Amino acid sequence: MAGVQEPTRPLWAEIDQSALAHNLAVVRRLAGLRRLIASVKANGYGHGAVTTAQALAELRVDTLWTGSIDEALAIRAAGVNARVLLFGGYLPADIPELLRHGLTPTIYDRVAADAVSATARKPTAVYVKVDAGLGRLGVPLADAESLIAEIAGLRNLIIEGIYSHLPFGDAAGRDWARERYDGFVALLERLAARGIRPPVTQVWASSGLLAGLPDRCNAACVGHLLYGLSTVSTDVADASQLRPLLTAIKSRLIHVAHHAAGSGFAMGGGYGGLKNARVTGVVPLGLGDGMRNAAPGQAMSLIVGGKRAPVIGVSLEHTTLDLTGIAAAQVGDEVVVVGRSNGLATSFDDLARWFGCKELEALMTFSGRLATR
């Protein structure tokens, strides 16, 4: 949500900056002696890549991870001197630009490795990503040993790290990840027999760290947990010790209207969400800000004056509410989209259910669109 100036309209997100330090302390306890790599990808999971990177640097995190060159360059321009690793999002032709700005690229094919070797004028560190079973980025596990052995001999190229990614959310996924982990560790052992022993190895991210899975690697890359987001079901691990950074999304009523019985709106015209609405309110929060209409079968509401106000409809820039049961509602009243008021609460989990998506997807719909306080 960060990166937008103070609101010129009444719509904002509230961030608890102290939660990042709290969550980082939790992560460090979970990581133990492992080196910590902090992910600030996707605009810092919606919380602002630059501001989050600055805060993490102040908390003495020395390695950051993102998939965006633009984010990495913005972090550098903000004066953050931490190591910035890039795990994707670029073509081999972009390698000279990455190296020029002191960014560390991930390699998962020979073409990119050759680009580093041809561009670098001195020994240059790279990371190699192995696809141990996720099926996304990375050299396939079956091909990794031979490729890594090839690129280890290239001029001016130093393999500083070898890593993989095995995320999961439930017990079945945990079992799958542990099986794939064994294959990755076996690869590292074969490489060591060839004399290839990179100083950094990493396989577990938030899920593996939170679940306490065994780990023979010496680093962990964490994203979700830093932002107070759990990646696993409660039967796999308890994430209650984490605190969300984003505590609230709020707005204010910009219009309140009273409708006479028999009016077109009351009969179901317009958005037609509720035929019996006699008082409606408008909030400057629309599709362009990340808000969505409720999925079929879901009844969505915001909190106004400490009471639930059903959502009638969401348009490009506005959300229309039924205020019939809130007699005192007036222009300027605070509206809670996410957060607490008068004993009532709406979470991103609630929004996700109403939207028909996952919690992180609900959070990311607002990324970069709201001012912060």
PDB file of C-alpha atoms in Angstrom, residues 35-336:
ATOM      1  CA  ARG A  35      21.369 -16.746   7.317  1.00  0.00           C
ATOM      2  CA  LEU A  36      18.204 -14.713   6.764  1.00  0.00           C
ATOM      3  CA  ILE A  37      17.204 -13.464   3.316  1.00  0.00           C
ATOM      4  CA  ALA A  38      14.229 -11.097   3.434  1.00  0.00           C
ATOM      5  CA  SER A  39      11.831 -11.029   0.506  1.00  0.00           C
ATOM      6  CA  VAL A  40      10.473  -7.615  -0.478  1.00  0.00           C
ATOM      7  CA  LYS A  41       9.006  -8.811  -3.769  1.00  0.00           C
ATOM      8  CA  ALA A  42       5.677  -7.605  -5.166  1.00  0.00           C
ATOM      9  CA  ASN A  43       6.014  -4.153  -3.605  1.00  0.00           C
ATOM     10  CA  GLY A  44       6.928  -5.641  -0.259  1.00  0.00           C
ATOM     11  CA  TYR A  45       3.850  -7.889  -0.342  1.00  0.00           C
ATOM     12  CA  GLY A  46       1.806  -4.738  -0.837  1.00  0.00           C
ATOM     13  CA  HIS A  47       3.391  -2.823   2.032  1.00  0.00           C
ATOM     14  CA  GLY A  48       5.912  -0.854  -0.027  1.00  0.00           C
ATOM     15  CA  ALA A  49       9.174  -2.364  -1.258  1.00  0.00           C
ATOM     16  CA  VAL A  50      11.346   0.695  -0.606  1.00  0.00           C
ATOM     17  CA  THR A  51      10.006   1.596   2.833  1.00  0.00           C
ATOM     18  CA  THR A  52      10.127  -2.052   3.901  1.00  0.00           C
ATOM     19  CA  ALA A  53      13.694  -2.423   2.586  1.00  0.00           C
ATOM     20  CA  GLN A  54      14.753   0.688   4.473  1.00  0.00           C
ATOM     21  CA  ALA A  55      13.201  -0.606   7.685  1.00  0.00           C
ATOM     22  CA  LEU A  56      14.791  -4.038   7.271  1.00  0.00           C
ATOM     23  CA  ALA A  57      18.189  -2.474   6.634  1.00  0.00           C
ATOM     24  CA  GLU A  58      17.833  -0.485   9.857  1.00  0.00           C
ATOM     25  CA  LEU A  59      17.049  -3.787  11.583  1.00  0.00           C
ATOM     26  CA  ARG A  60      20.354  -5.152  10.230  1.00  0.00           C
ATOM     27  CA  VAL A  61      19.024  -7.478   7.585  1.00  0.00           C
ATOM     28  CA  ASP A  62      21.869  -7.617   5.077  1.00  0.00           C
ATOM     29  CA  THR A  63      20.258  -9.489   2.166  1.00  0.00           C
ATOM     30  CA  LEU A  64      17.045  -8.621   0.327  1.00  0.00           C
ATOM     31  CA  TRP A  65      15.260 -10.503  -2.423  1.00  0.00           C
ATOM     32  CA  THR A  66      12.972  -9.306  -5.203  1.00  0.00           C
ATOM     33  CA  GLY A  67      11.994 -10.302  -8.715  1.00  0.00           C
ATOM     34  CA  SER A  68      11.693  -6.749 -10.048  1.00  0.00           C
ATOM     35  CA  ILE A  69      14.572  -4.751 -11.495  1.00  0.00           C
ATOM     36  CA  ASP A  70      12.579  -1.548 -10.966  1.00  0.00           C
ATOM     37  CA  GLU A  71      12.086  -2.360  -7.281  1.00  0.00           C
ATOM     38  CA  ALA A  72      15.751  -3.231  -6.890  1.00  0.00           C
ATOM     39  CA  LEU A  73      16.877   0.026  -8.493  1.00  0.00           C
ATOM     40  CA  ALA A  74      14.406   2.028  -6.373  1.00  0.00           C
ATOM     41  CA  ILE A  75      15.803   0.351  -3.252  1.00  0.00           C
ATOM     42  CA  ARG A  76      19.324   1.287  -4.339  1.00  0.00           C
ATOM     43  CA  ALA A  77      18.254   4.864  -5.109  1.00  0.00           C
ATOM     44  CA  ALA A  78      16.784   5.140  -1.604  1.00  0.00           C
ATOM     45  CA  GLY A  79      20.248   4.538  -0.179  1.00  0.00           C
ATOM     46  CA  VAL A  80      19.808   0.940   0.948  1.00  0.00           C
ATOM     47  CA  ASN A  81      23.191  -0.774   0.733  1.00  0.00           C
ATOM     48  CA  ALA A  82      22.064  -4.295   1.597  1.00  0.00           C
ATOM     49  CA  ARG A  83      22.775  -7.108  -0.835  1.00  0.00           C
ATOM     50  CA  VAL A  84      19.909  -7.239  -3.346  1.00  0.00           C
ATOM     51  CA  LEU A  85      19.291 -10.593  -5.011  1.00  0.00           C
ATOM     52  CA  LEU A  86      17.098 -10.916  -8.076  1.00  0.00           C
ATOM     53  CA  PHE A  87      15.360 -14.239  -8.582  1.00  0.00           C
ATOM     54  CA  GLY A  88      13.778 -13.550 -11.962  1.00  0.00           C
ATOM     55  CA  GLY A  89      11.851 -11.026 -13.997  1.00  0.00           C
ATOM     56  CA  TYR A  90      14.582 -10.234 -16.521  1.00  0.00           C
ATOM     57  CA  LEU A  91      16.116 -11.464 -19.766  1.00  0.00           C
ATOM     58  CA  PRO A  92      19.768 -12.318 -20.432  1.00  0.00           C
ATOM     59  CA  ALA A  93      20.041  -8.972 -22.242  1.00  0.00           C
ATOM     60  CA  ASP A  94      19.325  -7.252 -18.915  1.00  0.00           C
ATOM     61  CA  ILE A  95      22.349  -8.802 -17.190  1.00  0.00           C
ATOM     62  CA  PRO A  96      24.696  -5.849 -17.935  1.00  0.00           C
ATOM     63  CA  GLU A  97      22.202  -3.465 -16.296  1.00  0.00           C
ATOM     64  CA  LEU A  98      21.952  -5.668 -13.213  1.00  0.00           C
ATOM     65  CA  LEU A  99      25.701  -5.902 -12.798  1.00  0.00           C
ATOM     66  CA  ARG A 100      26.168  -2.169 -13.386  1.00  0.00           C
ATOM     67  CA  HIS A 101      24.005  -1.446 -10.347  1.00  0.00           C
ATOM     68  CA  GLY A 102      25.569  -4.092  -8.127  1.00  0.00           C
ATOM     69  CA  LEU A 103      22.572  -6.426  -8.179  1.00  0.00           C
ATOM     70  CA  THR A 104      23.025 -10.185  -7.900  1.00  0.00           C
ATOM     71  CA  PRO A 105      21.255 -12.210 -10.599  1.00  0.00           C
ATOM     72  CA  THR A 106      19.799 -15.682 -10.393  1.00  0.00           C
ATOM     73  CA  ILE A 107      20.861 -18.081 -13.128  1.00  0.00           C
ATOM     74  CA  TYR A 108      18.766 -20.997 -14.330  1.00  0.00           C
ATOM     75  CA  ASP A 109      20.059 -21.560 -17.847  1.00  0.00           C
ATOM     76  CA  ARG A 110      23.329 -21.439 -19.773  1.00  0.00           C
ATOM     77  CA  VAL A 111      22.355 -18.357 -21.786  1.00  0.00           C
ATOM     78  CA  ALA A 112      22.128 -16.126 -18.701  1.00  0.00           C
ATOM     79  CA  ALA A 113      25.331 -17.623 -17.291  1.00  0.00           C
ATOM     80  CA  ASP A 114      27.168 -16.827 -20.514  1.00  0.00           C
ATOM     81  CA  ALA A 115      25.793 -13.266 -20.378  1.00  0.00           C
ATOM     82  CA  VAL A 116      27.278 -12.772 -16.910  1.00  0.00           C
ATOM     83  CA  SER A 117      30.600 -14.233 -17.944  1.00  0.00           C
ATOM     84  CA  ALA A 118      30.775 -12.067 -21.064  1.00  0.00           C
ATOM     85  CA  THR A 119      29.790  -8.868 -19.234  1.00  0.00           C
ATOM     86  CA  ALA A 120      31.695  -9.118 -15.963  1.00  0.00           C
ATOM     87  CA  ARG A 121      35.131  -7.531 -15.784  1.00  0.00           C
ATOM     88  CA  LYS A 122      35.925  -9.121 -12.422  1.00  0.00           C
ATOM     89  CA  PRO A 123      34.776 -12.209 -10.474  1.00  0.00           C
ATOM     90  CA  THR A 124      31.015 -11.751 -10.049  1.00  0.00           C
ATOM     91  CA  ALA A 125      28.643 -13.574  -7.741  1.00  0.00           C
ATOM     92  CA  VAL A 126      25.499 -15.270  -8.999  1.00  0.00           C
ATOM     93  CA  TYR A 127      22.895 -17.557  -7.474  1.00  0.00           C
ATOM     94  CA  VAL A 128      21.593 -20.644  -9.252  1.00  0.00           C
ATOM     95  CA  LYS A 129      17.978 -21.662  -8.812  1.00  0.00           C
ATOM     96  CA  VAL A 130      17.000 -25.315  -9.031  1.00  0.00           C
ATOM     97  CA  ASP A 131      13.450 -26.436  -9.739  1.00  0.00           C
ATOM     98  CA  ALA A 132      13.088 -29.245  -7.215  1.00  0.00           C
ATOM     99  CA  GLY A 133       9.462 -29.879  -8.105  1.00  0.00           C
ATOM    100  CA  LEU A 134       7.451 -26.652  -8.003  1.00  0.00           C
ATOM    101  CA  GLY A 135       7.533 -26.342 -11.787  1.00  0.00           C
ATOM    102  CA  ARG A 136       8.165 -22.612 -11.981  1.00  0.00           C
ATOM    103  CA  LEU A 137      11.565 -20.946 -12.392  1.00  0.00           C
ATOM    104  CA  GLY A 138      14.751 -22.937 -12.086  1.00  0.00           C
ATOM    105  CA  VAL A 139      16.880 -25.503 -13.858  1.00  0.00           C
ATOM    106  CA  PRO A 140      15.121 -28.884 -13.503  1.00  0.00           C
ATOM    107  CA  LEU A 141      16.581 -31.011 -10.741  1.00  0.00           C
ATOM    108  CA  ALA A 142      17.545 -33.772 -13.185  1.00  0.00           C
ATOM    109  CA  ASP A 143      19.648 -31.330 -15.249  1.00  0.00           C
ATOM    110  CA  ALA A 144      21.018 -29.201 -12.410  1.00  0.00           C
ATOM    111  CA  GLU A 145      24.243 -31.069 -11.645  1.00  0.00           C
ATOM    112  CA  SER A 146      25.580 -30.936 -15.179  1.00  0.00           C
ATOM    113  CA  LEU A 147      24.572 -27.314 -15.779  1.00  0.00           C
ATOM    114  CA  ILE A 148      25.997 -26.098 -12.487  1.00  0.00           C
ATOM    115  CA  ALA A 149      29.243 -27.933 -13.177  1.00  0.00           C
ATOM    116  CA  GLU A 150      29.439 -26.213 -16.581  1.00  0.00           C
ATOM    117  CA  ILE A 151      28.809 -22.691 -15.360  1.00  0.00           C
ATOM    118  CA  ALA A 152      31.133 -23.128 -12.365  1.00  0.00           C
ATOM    119  CA  GLY A 153      33.990 -23.121 -14.851  1.00  0.00           C
ATOM    120  CA  LEU A 154      32.983 -19.926 -16.670  1.00  0.00           C
ATOM    121  CA  ARG A 155      35.269 -16.906 -16.530  1.00  0.00           C
ATOM    122  CA  ASN A 156      34.465 -14.216 -13.932  1.00  0.00           C
ATOM    123  CA  LEU A 157      31.466 -16.116 -12.596  1.00  0.00           C
ATOM    124  CA  ILE A 158      31.268 -17.266  -8.983  1.00  0.00           C
ATOM    125  CA  ILE A 159      28.389 -19.409  -7.761  1.00  0.00           C
ATOM    126  CA  GLU A 160      27.711 -17.834  -4.392  1.00  0.00           C
ATOM    127  CA  GLY A 161      24.414 -19.573  -3.747  1.00  0.00           C
ATOM    128  CA  ILE A 162      22.280 -22.497  -4.879  1.00  0.00           C
ATOM    129  CA  TYR A 163      18.652 -22.521  -3.863  1.00  0.00           C
ATOM    130  CA  SER A 164      15.201 -23.887  -4.532  1.00  0.00           C
ATOM    131  CA  HIS A 165      11.653 -23.077  -3.449  1.00  0.00           C
ATOM    132  CA  LEU A 166       9.186 -25.591  -2.000  1.00  0.00           C
ATOM    133  CA  PRO A 167       6.143 -23.729  -0.651  1.00  0.00           C
ATOM    134  CA  PHE A 168       3.161 -25.516   0.876  1.00  0.00           C
ATOM    135  CA  GLY A 169       0.017 -24.758   2.828  1.00  0.00           C
ATOM    136  CA  ASP A 170      -1.247 -27.986   4.356  1.00  0.00           C
ATOM    137  CA  ALA A 171      -0.085 -31.345   5.680  1.00  0.00           C
ATOM    138  CA  ALA A 172      -0.145 -33.008   2.263  1.00  0.00           C
ATOM    139  CA  GLY A 173       1.935 -30.193   0.811  1.00  0.00           C
ATOM    140  CA  ARG A 174       4.358 -30.455   3.713  1.00  0.00           C
ATOM    141  CA  ASP A 175       4.925 -34.136   2.961  1.00  0.00           C
ATOM    142  CA  TRP A 176       5.478 -33.349  -0.721  1.00  0.00           C
ATOM    143  CA  ALA A 177       7.966 -30.611   0.153  1.00  0.00           C
ATOM    144  CA  ARG A 178       9.961 -32.868   2.466  1.00  0.00           C
ATOM    145  CA  GLU A 179      10.251 -35.460  -0.285  1.00  0.00           C
ATOM    146  CA  ARG A 180      11.445 -32.892  -2.807  1.00  0.00           C
ATOM    147  CA  TYR A 181      13.833 -31.444  -0.228  1.00  0.00           C
ATOM    148  CA  ASP A 182      15.620 -34.805  -0.080  1.00  0.00           C
ATOM    149  CA  GLY A 183      16.274 -34.607  -3.813  1.00  0.00           C
ATOM    150  CA  PHE A 184      17.676 -31.088  -3.509  1.00  0.00           C
ATOM    151  CA  VAL A 185      19.999 -32.057  -0.657  1.00  0.00           C
ATOM    152  CA  ALA A 186      21.204 -35.051  -2.665  1.00  0.00           C
ATOM    153  CA  LEU A 187      22.102 -32.648  -5.478  1.00  0.00           C
ATOM    154  CA  LEU A 188      24.140 -30.509  -3.093  1.00  0.00           C
ATOM    155  CA  GLU A 189      26.006 -33.625  -1.945  1.00  0.00           C
ATOM    156  CA  ARG A 190      26.843 -34.615  -5.520  1.00  0.00           C
ATOM    157  CA  LEU A 191      28.054 -31.102  -6.264  1.00  0.00           C
ATOM    158  CA  ALA A 192      30.205 -31.117  -3.132  1.00  0.00           C
ATOM    159  CA  ALA A 193      31.818 -34.342  -4.382  1.00  0.00           C
ATOM    160  CA  ARG A 194      32.759 -32.367  -7.508  1.00  0.00           C
ATOM    161  CA  GLY A 195      34.293 -29.634  -5.360  1.00  0.00           C
ATOM    162  CA  ILE A 196      31.359 -27.210  -5.823  1.00  0.00           C
ATOM    163  CA  ARG A 197      30.439 -25.938  -2.371  1.00  0.00           C
ATOM    164  CA  PRO A 198      28.670 -22.556  -2.552  1.00  0.00           C
ATOM    165  CA  PRO A 199      28.740 -20.496   0.652  1.00  0.00           C
ATOM    166  CA  VAL A 200      24.935 -20.093   0.603  1.00  0.00           C
ATOM    167  CA  THR A 201      22.360 -22.858   0.210  1.00  0.00           C
ATOM    168  CA  GLN A 202      18.634 -22.368   0.758  1.00  0.00           C
ATOM    169  CA  VAL A 203      15.441 -24.308   0.277  1.00  0.00           C
ATOM    170  CA  TRP A 204      12.945 -23.332   2.986  1.00  0.00           C
ATOM    171  CA  ALA A 205      10.906 -20.171   2.973  1.00  0.00           C
ATOM    172  CA  SER A 206       8.092 -19.142   5.322  1.00  0.00           C
ATOM    173  CA  SER A 207       6.233 -22.465   5.236  1.00  0.00           C
ATOM    174  CA  GLY A 208       9.221 -24.669   5.983  1.00  0.00           C
ATOM    175  CA  LEU A 209      10.529 -22.314   8.652  1.00  0.00           C
ATOM    176  CA  LEU A 210       7.179 -22.002  10.431  1.00  0.00           C
ATOM    177  CA  ALA A 211       6.613 -25.771  10.292  1.00  0.00           C
ATOM    178  CA  GLY A 212      10.072 -26.439  11.713  1.00  0.00           C
ATOM    179  CA  LEU A 213      11.147 -28.815   8.953  1.00  0.00           C
ATOM    180  CA  PRO A 214      14.660 -30.280   9.086  1.00  0.00           C
ATOM    181  CA  ASP A 215      17.178 -28.280   7.116  1.00  0.00           C
ATOM    182  CA  ARG A 216      20.750 -28.962   6.054  1.00  0.00           C
ATOM    183  CA  CYS A 217      20.962 -25.650   4.207  1.00  0.00           C
ATOM    184  CA  ASN A 218      22.467 -22.582   5.836  1.00  0.00           C
ATOM    185  CA  ALA A 219      19.982 -19.908   4.753  1.00  0.00           C
ATOM    186  CA  ALA A 220      16.243 -19.275   4.770  1.00  0.00           C
ATOM    187  CA  CYS A 221      14.324 -16.818   2.596  1.00  0.00           C
ATOM    188  CA  VAL A 222      11.270 -15.365   4.319  1.00  0.00           C
ATOM    189  CA  GLY A 223       8.497 -13.145   3.015  1.00  0.00           C
ATOM    190  CA  HIS A 224       5.018 -13.848   4.372  1.00  0.00           C
ATOM    191  CA  LEU A 225       6.078 -14.175   7.999  1.00  0.00           C
ATOM    192  CA  LEU A 226       7.739 -10.753   8.011  1.00  0.00           C
ATOM    193  CA  TYR A 227       4.415  -9.170   7.102  1.00  0.00           C
ATOM    194  CA  GLY A 228       2.400 -11.148   9.627  1.00  0.00           C
ATOM    195  CA  LEU A 229       0.941 -13.505   7.050  1.00  0.00           C
ATOM    196  CA  SER A 230       0.723 -17.237   7.673  1.00  0.00           C
ATOM    197  CA  THR A 231       1.334 -19.615   4.789  1.00  0.00           C
ATOM    198  CA  VAL A 232       0.100 -22.819   6.409  1.00  0.00           C
ATOM    199  CA  SER A 233      -3.059 -24.217   7.951  1.00  0.00           C
ATOM    200  CA  THR A 234      -3.334 -24.258  11.736  1.00  0.00           C
ATOM    201  CA  ASP A 235      -2.884 -28.037  11.868  1.00  0.00           C
ATOM    202  CA  VAL A 236       0.593 -27.620  10.343  1.00  0.00           C
ATOM    203  CA  ALA A 237       1.888 -24.719  12.443  1.00  0.00           C
ATOM    204  CA  ASP A 238       0.786 -21.954  14.787  1.00  0.00           C
ATOM    205  CA  ALA A 239       1.375 -18.441  13.446  1.00  0.00           C
ATOM    206  CA  SER A 240      -0.448 -16.585  16.223  1.00  0.00           C
ATOM    207  CA  GLN A 241       2.801 -15.006  17.445  1.00  0.00           C
ATOM    208  CA  LEU A 242       2.976 -12.894  14.283  1.00  0.00           C
ATOM    209  CA  ARG A 243       1.465  -9.419  13.971  1.00  0.00           C
ATOM    210  CA  PRO A 244       0.053  -7.961  10.738  1.00  0.00           C
ATOM    211  CA  LEU A 245       1.750  -4.847   9.437  1.00  0.00           C
ATOM    212  CA  LEU A 246      -1.371  -3.597   7.737  1.00  0.00           C
ATOM    213  CA  THR A 247      -3.890  -3.101  10.524  1.00  0.00           C
ATOM    214  CA  ALA A 248      -6.663  -1.197   8.779  1.00  0.00           C
ATOM    215  CA  ILE A 249      -8.076   0.187   5.549  1.00  0.00           C
ATOM    216  CA  LYS A 250     -10.395   3.104   6.178  1.00  0.00           C
ATOM    217  CA  SER A 251     -12.364   5.754   4.349  1.00  0.00           C
ATOM    218  CA  ARG A 252     -15.169   8.235   5.008  1.00  0.00           C
ATOM    219  CA  LEU A 253     -18.685   8.694   3.741  1.00  0.00           C
ATOM    220  CA  ILE A 254     -18.743  11.331   1.008  1.00  0.00           C
ATOM    221  CA  HIS A 255     -22.499  11.141   0.385  1.00  0.00           C
ATOM    222  CA  VAL A 256     -25.606  10.091   2.295  1.00  0.00           C
ATOM    223  CA  ALA A 257     -28.964   9.913   0.529  1.00  0.00           C
ATOM    224  CA  HIS A 258     -32.510   9.176   1.718  1.00  0.00           C
ATOM    225  CA  HIS A 259     -34.811   7.388  -0.719  1.00  0.00           C
ATOM    226  CA  ALA A 260     -38.567   7.605  -0.660  1.00  0.00           C
ATOM    227  CA  ALA A 261     -40.624   4.435  -0.741  1.00  0.00           C
ATOM    228  CA  GLY A 262     -41.394   3.460  -4.311  1.00  0.00           C
ATOM    229  CA  SER A 263     -38.317   5.140  -5.785  1.00  0.00           C
ATOM    230  CA  GLY A 264     -36.502   3.399  -8.605  1.00  0.00           C
ATOM    231  CA  PHE A 265     -33.589   2.493  -6.362  1.00  0.00           C
ATOM    232  CA  ALA A 266     -35.844   1.011  -3.709  1.00  0.00           C
ATOM    233  CA  MET A 267     -37.481  -1.162  -6.378  1.00  0.00           C
ATOM    234  CA  GLY A 268     -34.116  -2.573  -7.381  1.00  0.00           C
ATOM    235  CA  GLY A 269     -32.960  -0.162 -10.103  1.00  0.00           C
ATOM    236  CA  GLY A 270     -29.349   0.991 -10.474  1.00  0.00           C
ATOM    237  CA  TYR A 271     -27.015  -1.464  -8.763  1.00  0.00           C
ATOM    238  CA  GLY A 272     -30.092  -3.101  -7.326  1.00  0.00           C
ATOM    239  CA  GLY A 273     -28.292  -4.932  -4.553  1.00  0.00           C
ATOM    240  CA  LEU A 274     -30.980  -4.315  -1.952  1.00  0.00           C
ATOM    241  CA  LYS A 275     -34.583  -3.445  -2.776  1.00  0.00           C
ATOM    242  CA  ASN A 276     -35.426  -2.251   0.731  1.00  0.00           C
ATOM    243  CA  ALA A 277     -32.640   0.300   1.184  1.00  0.00           C
ATOM    244  CA  ARG A 278     -34.059   3.640   2.342  1.00  0.00           C
ATOM    245  CA  VAL A 279     -30.748   5.304   3.207  1.00  0.00           C
ATOM    246  CA  THR A 280     -27.582   4.830   1.152  1.00  0.00           C
ATOM    247  CA  GLY A 281     -24.020   6.021   1.544  1.00  0.00           C
ATOM    248  CA  VAL A 282     -21.093   6.334  -0.854  1.00  0.00           C
ATOM    249  CA  VAL A 283     -17.449   5.641  -0.038  1.00  0.00           C
ATOM    250  CA  PRO A 284     -14.600   6.733  -2.369  1.00  0.00           C
ATOM    251  CA  LEU A 285     -13.314   3.185  -2.727  1.00  0.00           C
ATOM    252  CA  GLY A 286     -13.784   1.376  -6.010  1.00  0.00           C
ATOM    253  CA  LEU A 287     -12.456  -1.246  -8.385  1.00  0.00           C
ATOM    254  CA  GLY A 288      -9.575   1.070  -9.261  1.00  0.00           C
ATOM    255  CA  ASP A 289      -8.468   1.001  -5.625  1.00  0.00           C
ATOM    256  CA  GLY A 290      -8.583  -2.794  -5.286  1.00  0.00           C
ATOM    257  CA  MET A 291     -12.127  -3.192  -4.006  1.00  0.00           C
ATOM    258  CA  ARG A 292     -14.292  -5.888  -5.612  1.00  0.00           C
ATOM    259  CA  ASN A 293     -17.924  -6.851  -5.731  1.00  0.00           C
ATOM    260  CA  ALA A 294     -18.859  -9.817  -3.595  1.00  0.00           C
ATOM    261  CA  ALA A 295     -18.602 -13.277  -5.109  1.00  0.00           C
ATOM    262  CA  PRO A 296     -21.920 -15.092  -5.764  1.00  0.00           C
ATOM    263  CA  GLY A 297     -23.577 -16.126  -2.524  1.00  0.00           C
ATOM    264  CA  GLN A 298     -21.485 -13.777  -0.375  1.00  0.00           C
ATOM    265  CA  ALA A 299     -22.910 -10.832   1.599  1.00  0.00           C
ATOM    266  CA  MET A 300     -20.266  -8.157   2.093  1.00  0.00           C
ATOM    267  CA  SER A 301     -20.373  -5.309   4.600  1.00  0.00           C
ATOM    268  CA  LEU A 302     -18.258  -2.413   5.862  1.00  0.00           C
ATOM    269  CA  ILE A 303     -18.373  -0.900   9.347  1.00  0.00           C
ATOM    270  CA  VAL A 304     -19.949   2.543   9.784  1.00  0.00           C
ATOM    271  CA  GLY A 305     -20.631   4.075  13.166  1.00  0.00           C
ATOM    272  CA  GLY A 306     -19.779   0.788  14.862  1.00  0.00           C
ATOM    273  CA  LYS A 307     -22.404  -1.095  12.850  1.00  0.00           C
ATOM    274  CA  ARG A 308     -22.371  -3.325   9.780  1.00  0.00           C
ATOM    275  CA  ALA A 309     -23.443  -1.599   6.580  1.00  0.00           C
ATOM    276  CA  PRO A 310     -24.190  -4.036   3.730  1.00  0.00           C
ATOM    277  CA  VAL A 311     -22.446  -3.331   0.429  1.00  0.00           C
ATOM    278  CA  ILE A 312     -24.918  -2.700  -2.381  1.00  0.00           C
ATOM    279  CA  GLY A 313     -22.425  -2.401  -5.212  1.00  0.00           C
ATOM    280  CA  VAL A 314     -18.866  -1.498  -6.201  1.00  0.00           C
ATOM    281  CA  SER A 315     -18.091   0.642  -9.244  1.00  0.00           C
ATOM    282  CA  LEU A 316     -14.822   1.991 -10.624  1.00  0.00           C
ATOM    283  CA  GLU A 317     -14.339   4.647  -7.934  1.00  0.00           C
ATOM    284  CA  HIS A 318     -17.091   4.120  -5.385  1.00  0.00           C
ATOM    285  CA  THR A 319     -18.701   1.608  -3.045  1.00  0.00           C
ATOM    286  CA  THR A 320     -22.383   2.092  -2.243  1.00  0.00           C
ATOM    287  CA  LEU A 321     -23.659   1.018   1.177  1.00  0.00           C
ATOM    288  CA  ASP A 322     -27.063   0.392   2.715  1.00  0.00           C
ATOM    289  CA  LEU A 323     -27.211   2.701   5.745  1.00  0.00           C
ATOM    290  CA  THR A 324     -30.878   2.070   6.525  1.00  0.00           C
ATOM    291  CA  GLY A 325     -30.088   0.661   9.960  1.00  0.00           C
ATOM    292  CA  ILE A 326     -27.635   3.430  10.845  1.00  0.00           C
ATOM    293  CA  ALA A 327     -29.861   6.430  11.482  1.00  0.00           C
ATOM    294  CA  ALA A 328     -27.100   8.793  12.624  1.00  0.00           C
ATOM    295  CA  ALA A 329     -24.818   8.239   9.602  1.00  0.00           C
ATOM    296  CA  GLN A 330     -23.637  11.437   7.960  1.00  0.00           C
ATOM    297  CA  VAL A 331     -21.045  12.728   5.514  1.00  0.00           C
ATOM    298  CA  GLY A 332     -17.552  12.508   6.994  1.00  0.00           C
ATOM    299  CA  ASP A 333     -18.202   9.470   9.166  1.00  0.00           C
ATOM    300  CA  GLU A 334     -15.341   6.970   9.252  1.00  0.00           C
ATOM    301  CA  VAL A 335     -15.833   3.731   7.318  1.00  0.00           C
ATOM    302  CA  VAL A 336     -13.786   0.660   8.253  1.00  0.00           C
TER     303      VAL A 336
END
